[in-house]
CSV table of C-alpha atoms in Angstrom, one decimal:
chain,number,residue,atom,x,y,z
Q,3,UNK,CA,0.0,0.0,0.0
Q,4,UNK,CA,3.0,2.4,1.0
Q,5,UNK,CA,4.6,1.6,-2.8
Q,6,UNK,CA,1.1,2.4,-3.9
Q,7,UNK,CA,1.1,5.5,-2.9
Q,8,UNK,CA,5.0,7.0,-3.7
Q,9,UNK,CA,3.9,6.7,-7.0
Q,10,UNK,CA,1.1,7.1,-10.1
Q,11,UNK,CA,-0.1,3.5,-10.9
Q,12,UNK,CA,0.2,3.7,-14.3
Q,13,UNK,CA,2.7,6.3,-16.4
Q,14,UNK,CA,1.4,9.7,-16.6
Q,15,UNK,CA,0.0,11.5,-19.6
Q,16,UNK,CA,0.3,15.5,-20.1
Q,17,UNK,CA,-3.0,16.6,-21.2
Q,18,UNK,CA,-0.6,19.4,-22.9
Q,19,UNK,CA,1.3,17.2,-25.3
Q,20,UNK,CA,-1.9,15.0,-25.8
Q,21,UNK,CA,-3.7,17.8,-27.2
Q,22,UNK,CA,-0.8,19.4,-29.3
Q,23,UNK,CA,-0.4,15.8,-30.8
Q,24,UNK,CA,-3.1,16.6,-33.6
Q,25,UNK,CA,-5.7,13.8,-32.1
Q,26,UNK,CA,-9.0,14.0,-33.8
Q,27,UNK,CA,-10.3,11.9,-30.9
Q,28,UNK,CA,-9.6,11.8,-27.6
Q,29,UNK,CA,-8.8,8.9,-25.5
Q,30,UNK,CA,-11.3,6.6,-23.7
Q,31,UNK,CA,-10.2,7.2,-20.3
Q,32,UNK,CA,-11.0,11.1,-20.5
Q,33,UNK,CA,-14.8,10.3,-22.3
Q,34,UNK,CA,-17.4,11.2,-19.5
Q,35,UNK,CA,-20.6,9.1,-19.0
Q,36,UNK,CA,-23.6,10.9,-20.7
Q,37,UNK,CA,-24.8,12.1,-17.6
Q,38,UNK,CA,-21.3,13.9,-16.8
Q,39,UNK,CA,-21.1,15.6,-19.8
Q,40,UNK,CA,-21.2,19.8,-20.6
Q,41,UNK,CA,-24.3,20.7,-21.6
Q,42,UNK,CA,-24.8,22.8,-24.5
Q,43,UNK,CA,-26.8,26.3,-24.4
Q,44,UNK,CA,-30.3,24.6,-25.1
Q,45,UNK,CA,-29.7,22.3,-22.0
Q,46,UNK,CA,-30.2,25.0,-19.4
Q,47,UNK,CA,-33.2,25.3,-17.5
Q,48,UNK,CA,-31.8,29.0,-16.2
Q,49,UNK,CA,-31.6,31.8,-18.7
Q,50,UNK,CA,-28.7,32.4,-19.9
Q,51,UNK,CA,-27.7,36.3,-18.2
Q,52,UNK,CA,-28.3,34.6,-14.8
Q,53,UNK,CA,-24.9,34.6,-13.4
Q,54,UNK,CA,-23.3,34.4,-9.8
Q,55,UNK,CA,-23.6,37.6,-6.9
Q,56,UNK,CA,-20.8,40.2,-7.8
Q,57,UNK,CA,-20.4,42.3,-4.5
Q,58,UNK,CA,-18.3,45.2,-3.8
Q,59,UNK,CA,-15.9,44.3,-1.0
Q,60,UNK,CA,-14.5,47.6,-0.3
Q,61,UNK,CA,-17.8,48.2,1.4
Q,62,UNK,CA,-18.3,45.3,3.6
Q,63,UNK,CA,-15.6,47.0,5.6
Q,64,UNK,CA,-17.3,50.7,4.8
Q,65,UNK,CA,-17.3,53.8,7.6
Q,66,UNK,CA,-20.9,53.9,5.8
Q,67,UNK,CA,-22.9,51.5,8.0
Q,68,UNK,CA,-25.8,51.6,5.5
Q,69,UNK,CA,-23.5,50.1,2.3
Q,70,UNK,CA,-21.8,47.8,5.3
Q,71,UNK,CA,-24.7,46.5,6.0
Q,72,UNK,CA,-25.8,46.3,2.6
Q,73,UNK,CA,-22.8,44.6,1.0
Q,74,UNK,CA,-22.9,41.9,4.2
Q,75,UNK,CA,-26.1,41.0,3.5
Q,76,UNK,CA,-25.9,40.4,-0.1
Q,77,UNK,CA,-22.6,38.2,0.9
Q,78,UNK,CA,-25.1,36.1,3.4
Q,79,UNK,CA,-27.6,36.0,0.6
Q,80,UNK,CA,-25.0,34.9,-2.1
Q,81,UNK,CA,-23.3,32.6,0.3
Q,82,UNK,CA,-27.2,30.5,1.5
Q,83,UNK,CA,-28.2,30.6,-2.2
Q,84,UNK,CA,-25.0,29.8,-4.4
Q,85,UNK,CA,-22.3,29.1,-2.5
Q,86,UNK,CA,-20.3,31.4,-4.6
Q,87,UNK,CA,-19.6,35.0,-5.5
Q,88,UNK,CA,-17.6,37.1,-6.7
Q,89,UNK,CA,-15.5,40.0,-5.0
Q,90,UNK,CA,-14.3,43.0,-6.9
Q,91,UNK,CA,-12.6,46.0,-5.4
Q,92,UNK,CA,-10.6,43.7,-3.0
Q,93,UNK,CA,-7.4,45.2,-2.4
Q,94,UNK,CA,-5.1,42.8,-4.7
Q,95,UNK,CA,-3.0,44.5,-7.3
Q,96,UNK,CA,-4.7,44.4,-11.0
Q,97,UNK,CA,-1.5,44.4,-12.3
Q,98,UNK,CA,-0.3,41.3,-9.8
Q,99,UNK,CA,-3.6,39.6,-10.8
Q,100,UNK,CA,-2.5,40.0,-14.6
Q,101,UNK,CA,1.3,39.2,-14.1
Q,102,UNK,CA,0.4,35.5,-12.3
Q,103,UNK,CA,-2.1,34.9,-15.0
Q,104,UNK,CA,0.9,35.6,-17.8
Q,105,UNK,CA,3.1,34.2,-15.9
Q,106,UNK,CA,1.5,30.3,-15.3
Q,107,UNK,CA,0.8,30.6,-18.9
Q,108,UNK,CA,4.5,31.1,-19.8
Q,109,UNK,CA,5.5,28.4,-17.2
Q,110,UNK,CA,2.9,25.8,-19.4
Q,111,UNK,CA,4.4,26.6,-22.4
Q,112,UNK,CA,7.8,25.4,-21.3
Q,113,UNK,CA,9.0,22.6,-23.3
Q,114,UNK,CA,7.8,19.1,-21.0
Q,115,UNK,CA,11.2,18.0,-20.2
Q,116,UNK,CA,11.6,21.6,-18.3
Q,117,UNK,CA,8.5,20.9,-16.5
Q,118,UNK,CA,8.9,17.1,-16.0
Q,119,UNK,CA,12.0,18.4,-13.1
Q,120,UNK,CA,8.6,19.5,-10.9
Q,121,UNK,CA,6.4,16.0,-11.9
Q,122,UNK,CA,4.2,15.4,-8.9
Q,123,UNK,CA,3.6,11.9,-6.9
Q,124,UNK,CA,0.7,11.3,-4.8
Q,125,UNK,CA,2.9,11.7,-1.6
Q,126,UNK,CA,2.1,14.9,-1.1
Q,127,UNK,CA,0.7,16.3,-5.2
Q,128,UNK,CA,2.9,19.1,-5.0
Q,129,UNK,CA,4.3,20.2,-8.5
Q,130,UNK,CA,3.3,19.3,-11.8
Q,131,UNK,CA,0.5,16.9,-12.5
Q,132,UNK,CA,-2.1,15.5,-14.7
Q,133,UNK,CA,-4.3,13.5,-12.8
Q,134,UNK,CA,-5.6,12.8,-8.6
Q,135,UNK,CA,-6.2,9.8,-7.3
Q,136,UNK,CA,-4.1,6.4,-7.5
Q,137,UNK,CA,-6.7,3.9,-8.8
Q,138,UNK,CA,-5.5,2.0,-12.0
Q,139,UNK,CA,-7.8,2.8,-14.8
Q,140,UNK,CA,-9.3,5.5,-13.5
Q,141,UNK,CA,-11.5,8.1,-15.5
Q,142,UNK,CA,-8.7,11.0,-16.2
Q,143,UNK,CA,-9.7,15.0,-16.7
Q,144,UNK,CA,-9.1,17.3,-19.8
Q,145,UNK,CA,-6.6,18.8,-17.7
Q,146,UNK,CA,-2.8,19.5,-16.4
Q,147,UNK,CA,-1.8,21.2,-13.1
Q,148,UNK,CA,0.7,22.7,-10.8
Q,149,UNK,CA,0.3,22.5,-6.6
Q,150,UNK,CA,2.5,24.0,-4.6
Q,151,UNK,CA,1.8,24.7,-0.7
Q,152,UNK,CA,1.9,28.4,0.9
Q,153,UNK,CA,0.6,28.5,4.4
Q,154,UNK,CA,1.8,27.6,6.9
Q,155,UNK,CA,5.2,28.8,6.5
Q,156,UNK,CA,6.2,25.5,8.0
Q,157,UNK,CA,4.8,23.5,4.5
Q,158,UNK,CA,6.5,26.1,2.1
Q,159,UNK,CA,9.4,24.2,0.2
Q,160,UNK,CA,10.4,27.3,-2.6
Q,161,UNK,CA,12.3,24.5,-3.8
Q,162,UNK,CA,9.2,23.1,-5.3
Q,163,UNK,CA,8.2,26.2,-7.2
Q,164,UNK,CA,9.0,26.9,-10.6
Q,165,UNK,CA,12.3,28.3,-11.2
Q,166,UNK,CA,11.7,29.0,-14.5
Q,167,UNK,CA,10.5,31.6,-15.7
Q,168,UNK,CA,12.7,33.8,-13.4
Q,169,UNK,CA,9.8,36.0,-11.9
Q,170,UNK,CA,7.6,33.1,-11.0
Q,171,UNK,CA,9.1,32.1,-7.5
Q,172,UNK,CA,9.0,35.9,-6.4
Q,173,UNK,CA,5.4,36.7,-7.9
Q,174,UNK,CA,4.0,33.8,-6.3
Q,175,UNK,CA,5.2,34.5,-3.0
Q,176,UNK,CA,3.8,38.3,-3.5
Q,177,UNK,CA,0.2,37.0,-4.8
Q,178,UNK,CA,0.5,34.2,-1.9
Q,179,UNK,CA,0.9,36.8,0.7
Q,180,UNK,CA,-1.9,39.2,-0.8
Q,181,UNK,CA,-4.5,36.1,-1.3
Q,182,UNK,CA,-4.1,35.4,2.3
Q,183,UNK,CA,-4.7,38.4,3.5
Q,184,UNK,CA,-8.1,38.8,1.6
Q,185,UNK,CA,-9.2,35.4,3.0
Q,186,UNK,CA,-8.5,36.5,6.2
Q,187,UNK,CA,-10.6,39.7,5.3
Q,188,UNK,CA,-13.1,37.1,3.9
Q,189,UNK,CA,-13.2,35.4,7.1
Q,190,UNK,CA,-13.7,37.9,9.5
Q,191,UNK,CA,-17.0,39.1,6.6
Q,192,UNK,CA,-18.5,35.1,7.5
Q,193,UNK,CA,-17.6,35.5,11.4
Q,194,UNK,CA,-19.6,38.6,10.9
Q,195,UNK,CA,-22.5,37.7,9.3
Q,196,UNK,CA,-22.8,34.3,11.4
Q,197,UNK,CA,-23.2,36.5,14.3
Q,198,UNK,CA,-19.5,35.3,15.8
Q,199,UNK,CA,-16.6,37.4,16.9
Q,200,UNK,CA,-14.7,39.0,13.5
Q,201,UNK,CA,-11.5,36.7,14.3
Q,202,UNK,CA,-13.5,33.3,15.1
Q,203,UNK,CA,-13.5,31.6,12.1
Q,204,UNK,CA,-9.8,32.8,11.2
Q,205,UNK,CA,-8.5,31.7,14.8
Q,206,UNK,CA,-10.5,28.3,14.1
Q,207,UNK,CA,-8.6,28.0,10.8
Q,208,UNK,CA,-5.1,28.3,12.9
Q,209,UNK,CA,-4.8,32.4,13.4
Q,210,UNK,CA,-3.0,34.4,10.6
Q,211,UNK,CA,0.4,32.4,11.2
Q,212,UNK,CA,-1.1,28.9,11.1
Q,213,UNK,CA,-3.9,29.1,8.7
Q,214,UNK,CA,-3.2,26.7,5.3
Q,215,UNK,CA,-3.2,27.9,2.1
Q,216,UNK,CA,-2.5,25.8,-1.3
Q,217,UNK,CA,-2.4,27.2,-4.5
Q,218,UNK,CA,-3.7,25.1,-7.6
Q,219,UNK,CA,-2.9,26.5,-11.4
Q,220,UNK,CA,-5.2,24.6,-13.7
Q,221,UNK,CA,-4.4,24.5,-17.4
Q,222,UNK,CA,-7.0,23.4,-19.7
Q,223,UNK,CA,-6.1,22.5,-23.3
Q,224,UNK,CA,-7.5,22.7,-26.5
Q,225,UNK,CA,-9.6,19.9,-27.2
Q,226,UNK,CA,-10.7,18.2,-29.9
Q,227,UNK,CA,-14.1,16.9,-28.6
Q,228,UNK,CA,-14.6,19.2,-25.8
Q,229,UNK,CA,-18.6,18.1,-26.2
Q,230,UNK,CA,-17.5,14.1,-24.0
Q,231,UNK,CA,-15.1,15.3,-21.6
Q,232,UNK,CA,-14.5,18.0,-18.8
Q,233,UNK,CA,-11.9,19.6,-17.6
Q,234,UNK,CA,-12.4,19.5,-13.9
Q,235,UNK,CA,-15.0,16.3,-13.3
Q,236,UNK,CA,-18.0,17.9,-10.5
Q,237,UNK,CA,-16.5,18.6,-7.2
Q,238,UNK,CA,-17.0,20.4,-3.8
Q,239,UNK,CA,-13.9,22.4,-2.6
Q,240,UNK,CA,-12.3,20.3,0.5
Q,241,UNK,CA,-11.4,23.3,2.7
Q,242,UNK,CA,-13.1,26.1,3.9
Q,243,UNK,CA,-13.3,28.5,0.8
Q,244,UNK,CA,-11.3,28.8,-2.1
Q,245,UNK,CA,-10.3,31.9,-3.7
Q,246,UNK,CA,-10.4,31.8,-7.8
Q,247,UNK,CA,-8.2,34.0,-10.1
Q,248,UNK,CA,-10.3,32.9,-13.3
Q,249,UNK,CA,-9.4,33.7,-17.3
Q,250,UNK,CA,-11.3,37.1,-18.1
Q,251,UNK,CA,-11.7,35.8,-21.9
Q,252,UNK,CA,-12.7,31.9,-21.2
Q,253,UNK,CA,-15.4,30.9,-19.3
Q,254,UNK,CA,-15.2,27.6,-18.2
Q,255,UNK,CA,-16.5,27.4,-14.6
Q,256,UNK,CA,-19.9,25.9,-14.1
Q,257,UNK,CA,-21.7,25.5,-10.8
Q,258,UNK,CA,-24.9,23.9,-9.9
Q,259,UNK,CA,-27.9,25.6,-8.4
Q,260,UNK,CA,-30.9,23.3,-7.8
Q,261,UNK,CA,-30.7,21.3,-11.0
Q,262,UNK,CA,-29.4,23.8,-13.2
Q,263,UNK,CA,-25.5,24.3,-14.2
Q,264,UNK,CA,-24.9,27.6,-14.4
Q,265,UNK,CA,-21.9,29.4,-16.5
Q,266,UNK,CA,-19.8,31.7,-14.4
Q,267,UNK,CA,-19.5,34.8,-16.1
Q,268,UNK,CA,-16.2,36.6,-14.8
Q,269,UNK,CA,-16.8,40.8,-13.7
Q,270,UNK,CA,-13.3,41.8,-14.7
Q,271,UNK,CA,-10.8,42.2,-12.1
Q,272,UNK,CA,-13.1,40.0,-10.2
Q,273,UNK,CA,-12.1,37.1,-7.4
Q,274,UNK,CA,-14.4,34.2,-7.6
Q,275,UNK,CA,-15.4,33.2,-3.8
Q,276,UNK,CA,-16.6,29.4,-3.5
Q,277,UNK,CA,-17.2,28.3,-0.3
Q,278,UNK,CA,-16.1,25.0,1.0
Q,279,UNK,CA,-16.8,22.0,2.6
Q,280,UNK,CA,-15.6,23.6,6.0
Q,281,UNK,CA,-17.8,26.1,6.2
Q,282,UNK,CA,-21.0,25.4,4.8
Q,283,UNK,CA,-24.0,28.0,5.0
Q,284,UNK,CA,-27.0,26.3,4.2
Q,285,UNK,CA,-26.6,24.7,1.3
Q,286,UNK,CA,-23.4,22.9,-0.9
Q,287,UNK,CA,-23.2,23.4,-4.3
Q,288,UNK,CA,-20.9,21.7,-6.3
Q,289,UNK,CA,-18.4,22.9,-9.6
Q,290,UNK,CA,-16.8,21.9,-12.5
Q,291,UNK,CA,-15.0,23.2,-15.7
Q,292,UNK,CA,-15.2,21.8,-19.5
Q,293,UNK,CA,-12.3,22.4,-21.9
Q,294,UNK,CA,-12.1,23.9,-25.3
């Protein structure tokens, strides 16, 4: 079982060179049942400009108690009804934002054997990777990856991070430090709205030196039959809320409300808030992405 788990059962396939092969078909391990599948335009029950809460962050923390007040409760509303949101006018850097975008991309379109020096195991996933889970045969994502921990300090290994290209180590460290801090802004906005002290839920999470934080680049090829396969299958987040930097031009994310998949239309400059299994207010709703 140890062996089992030091390594990938089976050798790993980048999604990346699959894709730039010139397939016209994609393999059978990454065709979803018919059930799983992306559902074209016609298949929604929701129209079409319905679209996750976009809320104005600056004012949850407003002098104004009247757009305080107004900002929290749309957050309570967004967080009972969707489960997600998004958060513009949150303090992080537009240019930061735009720099890690350019720079992942740049890291992806390294030649493999570069990024084959950081290719994952499922020891701990950290680094590059194309796949979860260590069952033989098992249905694969339209998808590659890098994971690399942040918080605690005590996880970080900079070793493990990209050295190439040259900014990358140094930007994600800056944008690591910047998302944590809105998430701990994020968390004293639940404790808030949940009735609680502002630091209980951040505390509860381990305080601002203990609290983890992972960071997850997802990079979604072209594909050739994007109509039978997904990028990210349907999941819940694990943790207690994740904070998404999505593509401004590709929308990809779907997430589920009553029995409708919705298309998450990104505000620019925009944060998408999901909240996770940790901190669930009433109700779960689950994600996915689809490739192109």
């Amino acid at each position: 079982m140890m062996n089992c788990l030091q390594s990938w059962p089976e050798p790993v396939v980048r999604v990346q060179s699959l894709a730039a092969s010139g397939i016209q078909a994609i393999p059978e391990r990454y065709i979803k049942p018919p059930s799983h599948r992306p559902l074209s335009k016609s298949d929604f029950s929701l129209p079409q400009e319905v679209n996750i809460p976009v809320i104005d962050f600056e004012n949850v923390f407003s002098s104004d108690h009247r757009l305080r007040d107004e900002a929290l409760r749309c957050m309570y509303s967004a967080c009972s009804e969707w489960g997600f949101f998004q958060v513009v006018n949150h303090g992080v850097s537009h240019e930061l934002m735009k720099g890690v975008r350019e720079m992942w991309r740049e890291f992806f379109n390294l030649p493999v054997e570069v990024k084959q020096e950081y290719a994952n195991s499922p020891v701990t996933y950290e680094g590059y990777g194309s796949r979860l889970g260590v069952q033989k045969g098992a249905s694969l994502d339209w998808s590659d990856y890098f994971f690399l921990h942040y918080m605690p300090v005590s996880l970080r290994n900079q070793n493990k991070w990209p050295a190439t290209p040259a900014t990358c180590r140094e930007m994600v460290a800056e944008y690591g430090r910047e998302v944590v801090k809105l998430g701990g802004k994020l968390m004293k906005a639940f404790s808030m709205n949940l009735g609680l002290e502002e630091d209980f839920l951040l505390n509860s999470f381990g305080g601002e030196e203990n609290v983890g934080a992972c960071l997850r680049v997802n990079y979604f090829p072209k594909c050739p039959q994007p109509d039978l396969t997904l990028g990210l299958s349907p999941h819940s987040d694990p943790g207690g809320m994740t904070i998404l930097l999505p593509d401004e031009n590709v929308a990809g994310l779907q997430v589920r409300r009553n029995d409708s998949w919705v298309t998450v239309k990104p505000a620019p400059n925009a944060f998408i808030i999901n909240i996770g299994d940790q901190i669930q207010v009433p109700l779960r709703l689950p994600a996915r992405s689809w490739p192109f």
